[in-house]
mmCIF file of C-alpha atoms and ligand atoms in Angstrom:
data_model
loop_
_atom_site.group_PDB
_atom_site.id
_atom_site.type_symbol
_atom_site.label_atom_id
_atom_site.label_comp_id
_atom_site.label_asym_id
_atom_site.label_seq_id
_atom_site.Cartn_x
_atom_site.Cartn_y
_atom_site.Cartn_z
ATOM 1 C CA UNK H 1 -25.288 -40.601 -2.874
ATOM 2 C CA UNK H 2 -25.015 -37.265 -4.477
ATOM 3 C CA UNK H 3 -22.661 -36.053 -1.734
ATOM 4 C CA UNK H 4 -20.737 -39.420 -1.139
ATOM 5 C CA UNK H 5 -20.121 -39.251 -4.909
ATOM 6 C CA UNK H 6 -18.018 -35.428 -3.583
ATOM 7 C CA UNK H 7 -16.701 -37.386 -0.572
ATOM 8 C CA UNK H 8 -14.830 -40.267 -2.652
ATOM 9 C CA UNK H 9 -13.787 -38.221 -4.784
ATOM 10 C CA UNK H 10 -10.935 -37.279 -2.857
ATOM 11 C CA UNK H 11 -10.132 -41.049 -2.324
ATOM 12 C CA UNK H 12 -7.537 -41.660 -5.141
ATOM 13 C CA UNK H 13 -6.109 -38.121 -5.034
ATOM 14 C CA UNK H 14 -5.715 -38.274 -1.700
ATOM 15 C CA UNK H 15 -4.042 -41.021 -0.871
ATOM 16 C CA UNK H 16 -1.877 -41.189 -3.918
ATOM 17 C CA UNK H 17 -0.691 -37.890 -2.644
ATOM 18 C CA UNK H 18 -0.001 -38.374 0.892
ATOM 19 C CA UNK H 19 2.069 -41.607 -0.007
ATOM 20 C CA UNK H 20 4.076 -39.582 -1.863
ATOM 21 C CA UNK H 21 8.100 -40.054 -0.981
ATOM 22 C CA UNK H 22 7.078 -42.541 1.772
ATOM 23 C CA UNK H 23 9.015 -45.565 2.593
ATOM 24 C CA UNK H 24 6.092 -47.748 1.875
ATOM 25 C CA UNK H 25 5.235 -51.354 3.165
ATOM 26 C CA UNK H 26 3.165 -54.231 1.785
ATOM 27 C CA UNK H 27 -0.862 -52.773 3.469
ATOM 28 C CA UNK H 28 -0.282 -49.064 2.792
ATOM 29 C CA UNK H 29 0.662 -49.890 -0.987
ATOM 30 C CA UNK H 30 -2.467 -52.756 -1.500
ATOM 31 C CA UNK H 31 -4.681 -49.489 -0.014
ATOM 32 C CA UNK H 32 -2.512 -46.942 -2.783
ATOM 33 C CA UNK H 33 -3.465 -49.647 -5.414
ATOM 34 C CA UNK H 34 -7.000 -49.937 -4.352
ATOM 35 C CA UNK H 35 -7.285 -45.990 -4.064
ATOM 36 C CA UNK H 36 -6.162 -45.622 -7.835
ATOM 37 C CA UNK H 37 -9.269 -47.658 -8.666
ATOM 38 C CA UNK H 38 -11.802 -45.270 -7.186
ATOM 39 C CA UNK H 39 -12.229 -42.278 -9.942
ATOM 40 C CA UNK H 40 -13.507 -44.061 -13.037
ATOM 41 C CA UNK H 41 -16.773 -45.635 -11.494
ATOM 42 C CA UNK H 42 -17.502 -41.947 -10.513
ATOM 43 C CA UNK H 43 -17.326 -40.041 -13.683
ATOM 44 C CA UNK H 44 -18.732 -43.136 -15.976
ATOM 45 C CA UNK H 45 -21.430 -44.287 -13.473
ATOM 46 C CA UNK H 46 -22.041 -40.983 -11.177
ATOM 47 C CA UNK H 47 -24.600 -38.427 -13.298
ATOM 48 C CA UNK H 48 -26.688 -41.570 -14.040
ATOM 49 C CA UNK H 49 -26.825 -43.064 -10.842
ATOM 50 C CA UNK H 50 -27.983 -39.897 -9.314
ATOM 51 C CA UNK H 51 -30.675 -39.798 -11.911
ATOM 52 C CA UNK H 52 -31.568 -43.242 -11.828
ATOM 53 C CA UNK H 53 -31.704 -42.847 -7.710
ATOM 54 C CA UNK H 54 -34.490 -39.728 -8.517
ATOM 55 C CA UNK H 55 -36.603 -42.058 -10.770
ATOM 56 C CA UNK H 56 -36.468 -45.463 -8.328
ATOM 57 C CA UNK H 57 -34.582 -47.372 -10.681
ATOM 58 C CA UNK H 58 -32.176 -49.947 -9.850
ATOM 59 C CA UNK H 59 -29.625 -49.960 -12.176
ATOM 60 C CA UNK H 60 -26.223 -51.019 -12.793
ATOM 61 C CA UNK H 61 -24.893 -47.085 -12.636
ATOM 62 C CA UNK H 62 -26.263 -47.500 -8.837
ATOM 63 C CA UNK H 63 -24.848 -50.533 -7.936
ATOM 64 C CA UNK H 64 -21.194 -49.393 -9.127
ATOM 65 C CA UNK H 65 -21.465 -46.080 -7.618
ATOM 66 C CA UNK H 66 -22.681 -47.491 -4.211
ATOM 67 C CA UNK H 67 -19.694 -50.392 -4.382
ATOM 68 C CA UNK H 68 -17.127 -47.522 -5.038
ATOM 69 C CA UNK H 69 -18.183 -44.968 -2.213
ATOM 70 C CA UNK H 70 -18.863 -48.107 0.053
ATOM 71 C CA UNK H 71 -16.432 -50.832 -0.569
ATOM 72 C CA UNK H 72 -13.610 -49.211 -2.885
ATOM 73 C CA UNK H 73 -13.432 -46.318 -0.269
ATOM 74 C CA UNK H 74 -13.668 -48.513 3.096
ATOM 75 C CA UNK H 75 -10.879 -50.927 2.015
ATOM 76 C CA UNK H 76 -8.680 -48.308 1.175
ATOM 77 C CA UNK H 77 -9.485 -46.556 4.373
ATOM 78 C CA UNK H 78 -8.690 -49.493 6.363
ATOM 79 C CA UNK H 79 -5.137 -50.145 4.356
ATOM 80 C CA UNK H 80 -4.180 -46.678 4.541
ATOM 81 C CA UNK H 81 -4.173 -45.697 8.722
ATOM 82 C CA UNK H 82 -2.214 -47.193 11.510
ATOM 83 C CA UNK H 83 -2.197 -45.297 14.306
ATOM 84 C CA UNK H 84 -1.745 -44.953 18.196
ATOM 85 C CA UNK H 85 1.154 -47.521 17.988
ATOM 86 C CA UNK H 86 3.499 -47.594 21.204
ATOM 87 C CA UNK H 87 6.262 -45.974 19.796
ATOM 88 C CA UNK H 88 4.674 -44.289 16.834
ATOM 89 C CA UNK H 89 7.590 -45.150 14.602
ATOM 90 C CA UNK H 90 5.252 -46.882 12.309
ATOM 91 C CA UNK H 91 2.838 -44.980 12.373
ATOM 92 C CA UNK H 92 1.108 -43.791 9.183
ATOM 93 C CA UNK H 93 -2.202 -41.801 7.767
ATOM 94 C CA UNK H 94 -2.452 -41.399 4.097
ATOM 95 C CA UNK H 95 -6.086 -41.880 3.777
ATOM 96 C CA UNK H 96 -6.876 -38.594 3.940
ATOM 97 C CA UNK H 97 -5.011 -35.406 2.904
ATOM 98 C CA UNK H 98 -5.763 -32.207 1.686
ATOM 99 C CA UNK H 99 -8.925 -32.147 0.370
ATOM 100 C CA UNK H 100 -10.656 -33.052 4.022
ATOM 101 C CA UNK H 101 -8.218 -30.323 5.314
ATOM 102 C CA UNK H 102 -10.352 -28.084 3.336
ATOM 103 C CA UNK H 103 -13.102 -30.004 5.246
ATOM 104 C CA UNK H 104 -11.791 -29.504 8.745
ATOM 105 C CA UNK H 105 -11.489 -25.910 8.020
ATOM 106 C CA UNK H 106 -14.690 -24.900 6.703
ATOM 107 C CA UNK H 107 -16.361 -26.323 9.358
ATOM 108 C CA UNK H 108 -15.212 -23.584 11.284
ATOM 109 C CA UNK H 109 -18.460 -21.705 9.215
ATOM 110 C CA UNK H 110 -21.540 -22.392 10.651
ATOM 111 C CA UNK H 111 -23.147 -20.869 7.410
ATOM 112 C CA UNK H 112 -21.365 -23.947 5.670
ATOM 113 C CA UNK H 113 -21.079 -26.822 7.797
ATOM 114 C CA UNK H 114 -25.131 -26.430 8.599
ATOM 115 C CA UNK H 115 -26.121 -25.851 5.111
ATOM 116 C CA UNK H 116 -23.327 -27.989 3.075
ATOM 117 C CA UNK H 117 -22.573 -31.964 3.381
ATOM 118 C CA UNK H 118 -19.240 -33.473 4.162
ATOM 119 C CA UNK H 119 -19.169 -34.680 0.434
ATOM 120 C CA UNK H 120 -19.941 -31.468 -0.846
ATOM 121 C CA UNK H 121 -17.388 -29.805 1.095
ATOM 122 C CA UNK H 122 -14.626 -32.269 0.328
ATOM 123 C CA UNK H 123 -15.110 -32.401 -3.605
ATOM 124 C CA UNK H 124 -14.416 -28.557 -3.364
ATOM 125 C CA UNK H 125 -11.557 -29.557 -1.245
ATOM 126 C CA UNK H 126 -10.458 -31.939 -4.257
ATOM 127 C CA UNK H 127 -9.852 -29.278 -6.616
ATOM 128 C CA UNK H 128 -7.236 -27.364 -4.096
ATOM 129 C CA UNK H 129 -5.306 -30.287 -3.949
ATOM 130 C CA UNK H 130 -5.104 -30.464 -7.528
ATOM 131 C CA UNK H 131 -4.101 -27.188 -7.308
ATOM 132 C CA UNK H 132 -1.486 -27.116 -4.699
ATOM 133 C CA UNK H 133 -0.091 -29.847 -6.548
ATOM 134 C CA UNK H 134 -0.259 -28.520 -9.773
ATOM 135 C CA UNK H 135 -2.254 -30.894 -11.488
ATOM 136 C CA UNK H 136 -3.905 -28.372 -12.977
ATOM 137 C CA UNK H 137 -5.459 -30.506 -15.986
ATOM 138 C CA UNK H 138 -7.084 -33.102 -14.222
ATOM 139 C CA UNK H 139 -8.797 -29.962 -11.870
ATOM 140 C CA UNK H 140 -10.506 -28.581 -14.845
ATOM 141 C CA UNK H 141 -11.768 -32.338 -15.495
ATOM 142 C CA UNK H 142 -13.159 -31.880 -12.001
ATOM 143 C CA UNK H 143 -14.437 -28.382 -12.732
ATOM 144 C CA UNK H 144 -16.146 -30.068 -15.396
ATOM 145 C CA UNK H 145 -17.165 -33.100 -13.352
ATOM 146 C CA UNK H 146 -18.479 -30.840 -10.193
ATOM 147 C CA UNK H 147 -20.472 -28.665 -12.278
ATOM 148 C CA UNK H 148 -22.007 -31.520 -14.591
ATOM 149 C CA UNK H 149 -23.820 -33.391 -11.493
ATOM 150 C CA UNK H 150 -24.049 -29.624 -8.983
ATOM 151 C CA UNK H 151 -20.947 -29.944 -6.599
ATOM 152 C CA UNK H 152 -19.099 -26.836 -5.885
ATOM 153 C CA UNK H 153 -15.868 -25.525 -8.148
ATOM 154 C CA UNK H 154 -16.532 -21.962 -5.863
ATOM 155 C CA UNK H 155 -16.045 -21.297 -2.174
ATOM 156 C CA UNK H 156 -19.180 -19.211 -2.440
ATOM 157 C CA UNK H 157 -20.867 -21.892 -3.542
ATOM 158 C CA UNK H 158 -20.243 -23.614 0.115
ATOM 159 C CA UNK H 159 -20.927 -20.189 1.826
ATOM 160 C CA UNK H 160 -17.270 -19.128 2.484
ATOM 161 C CA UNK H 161 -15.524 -16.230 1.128
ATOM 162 C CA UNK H 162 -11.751 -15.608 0.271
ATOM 163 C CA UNK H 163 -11.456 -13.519 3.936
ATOM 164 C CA UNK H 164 -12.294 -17.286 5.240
ATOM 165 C CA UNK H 165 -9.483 -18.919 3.694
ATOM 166 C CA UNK H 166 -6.938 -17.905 6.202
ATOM 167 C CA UNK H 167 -8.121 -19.597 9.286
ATOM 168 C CA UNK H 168 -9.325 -22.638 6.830
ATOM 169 C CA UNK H 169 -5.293 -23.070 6.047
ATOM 170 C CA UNK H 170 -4.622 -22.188 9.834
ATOM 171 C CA UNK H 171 -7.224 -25.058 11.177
ATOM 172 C CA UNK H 172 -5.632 -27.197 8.267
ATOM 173 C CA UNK H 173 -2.179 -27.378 9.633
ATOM 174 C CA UNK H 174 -3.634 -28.719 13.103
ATOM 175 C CA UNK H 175 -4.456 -31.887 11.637
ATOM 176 C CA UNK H 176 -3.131 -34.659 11.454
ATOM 177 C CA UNK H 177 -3.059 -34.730 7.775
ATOM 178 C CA UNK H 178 -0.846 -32.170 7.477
ATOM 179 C CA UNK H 179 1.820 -34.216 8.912
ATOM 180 C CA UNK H 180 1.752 -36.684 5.554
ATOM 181 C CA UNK H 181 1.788 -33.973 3.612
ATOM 182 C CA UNK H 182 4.613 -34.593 0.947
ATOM 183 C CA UNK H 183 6.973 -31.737 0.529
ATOM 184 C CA UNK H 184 7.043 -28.683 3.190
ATOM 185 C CA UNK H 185 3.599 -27.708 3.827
ATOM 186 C CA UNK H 186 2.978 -24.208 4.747
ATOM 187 C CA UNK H 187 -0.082 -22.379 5.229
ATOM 188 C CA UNK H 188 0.574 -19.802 2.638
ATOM 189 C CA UNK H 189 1.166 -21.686 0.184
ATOM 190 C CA UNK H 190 -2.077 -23.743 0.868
ATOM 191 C CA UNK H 191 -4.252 -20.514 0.997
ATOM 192 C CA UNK H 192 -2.715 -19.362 -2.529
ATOM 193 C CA UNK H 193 -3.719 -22.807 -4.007
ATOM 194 C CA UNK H 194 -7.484 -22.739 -1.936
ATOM 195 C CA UNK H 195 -7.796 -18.689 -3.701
ATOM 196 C CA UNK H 196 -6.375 -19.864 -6.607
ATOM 197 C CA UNK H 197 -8.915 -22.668 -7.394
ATOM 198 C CA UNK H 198 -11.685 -20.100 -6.365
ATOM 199 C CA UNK H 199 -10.490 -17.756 -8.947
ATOM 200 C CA UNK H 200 -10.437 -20.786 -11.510
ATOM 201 C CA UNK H 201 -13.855 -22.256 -10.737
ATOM 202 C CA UNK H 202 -15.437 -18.479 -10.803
ATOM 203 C CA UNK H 203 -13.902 -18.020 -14.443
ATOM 204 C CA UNK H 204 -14.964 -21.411 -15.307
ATOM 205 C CA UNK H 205 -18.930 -20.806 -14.137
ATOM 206 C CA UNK H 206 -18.949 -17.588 -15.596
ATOM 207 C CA UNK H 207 -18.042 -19.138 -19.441
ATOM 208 C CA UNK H 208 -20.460 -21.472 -18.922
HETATM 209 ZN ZN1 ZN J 1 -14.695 -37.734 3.912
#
């Protein structure tokens, strides 16, 4: 729970993001409307549920955290990717974006894809999207958030290092999610925002 708290997490910003300046049609935008429902549940319902989980309790914190990483995130997912068409013209991923690029990346680390879960990886992989697209408000929230229920606002807090983030952004443009990237994606510009949120998140532990 604790890391598929991390992993949906990403679901709003993500696909919010990648459907940026895209010609949309009718499933794509019911998954875009369904993704911007996926935060709340977290923050309100996610340090409880995770305690309540520890003590055996079934509570209503569980149940709303379990329907958001479950049902909130596998609708969207299912609105949100069509792919392998004949002709590829309508073709589309927005489900995932950024953050899992961070994902995809540090999984070139043994010492964190061994030791670190997907979810874990991905909520640090939140706050460099927030980053990148300077929404640089709503990634303290998230510092905040991380810290407040143990999820990562560091890279060495997922085993990596700054010398890492280089081949991270290189293994990030390989993917498919790059493509749906809105704007002009380079990978310069994603390893400033990746060492930028680092620098953030070490300032941020250290005051607190
Ligand atoms: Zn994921």
């Amino acid at each position: 729970m604790w890391a598929g708290i991390g992993d949906a997490l990403s679901k709003e910003y993500e696909v919010v993001f990648a459907c940026r300046k895209k010609n949309m049609t009718h499933t794509p935008l019911l998954g875009k409307a369904i993704a911007a429902a996926s935060t709340e549940p977290l923050i309100n319902f996610g340090k409880k549920a995770l305690g309540d989980c520890k003590n055996n309790v079934p509570t209503e914190a569980i149940e709303q955290v379990a329907l958001d990483i479950i049902i909130t995130a596998g609708l969207v997912s299912n609105f949100t990717v069509h792919e392998n068409n004949p002709d590829h013209a309508e073709d589309y991923y927005y489900n995932s974006s950024l953050a899992h690029c961070v994902y995809y990346g540090a999984s070139l680390f043994p010492q964190c894809e061994q030791q670190h879960l997907h979810g874990e990886i991905v909520s640090f992989g939140v706050l460099c999207l927030l980053t990148y697209d300077g929404q640089l408000e709503e990634r303290n929230r998230f510092f905040e958030f991380n810290h407040s229920i143990g999820l990562p606002c560091t890279l060495g807090e997922i085993a990596l290092t700054p010398d890492d983030v280089p081949a991270i952004a290189h293994k990030a443009a390989s993917v498919v999610e790059w493509k749906y990237v809105p704007g002009n994606p380079t990978e310069e510009r994603f390893i400033n925002a990746i060492l930028a949120t680092d620098k953030a998140g070490r300032e941020f532990l250290a005051n607190k």
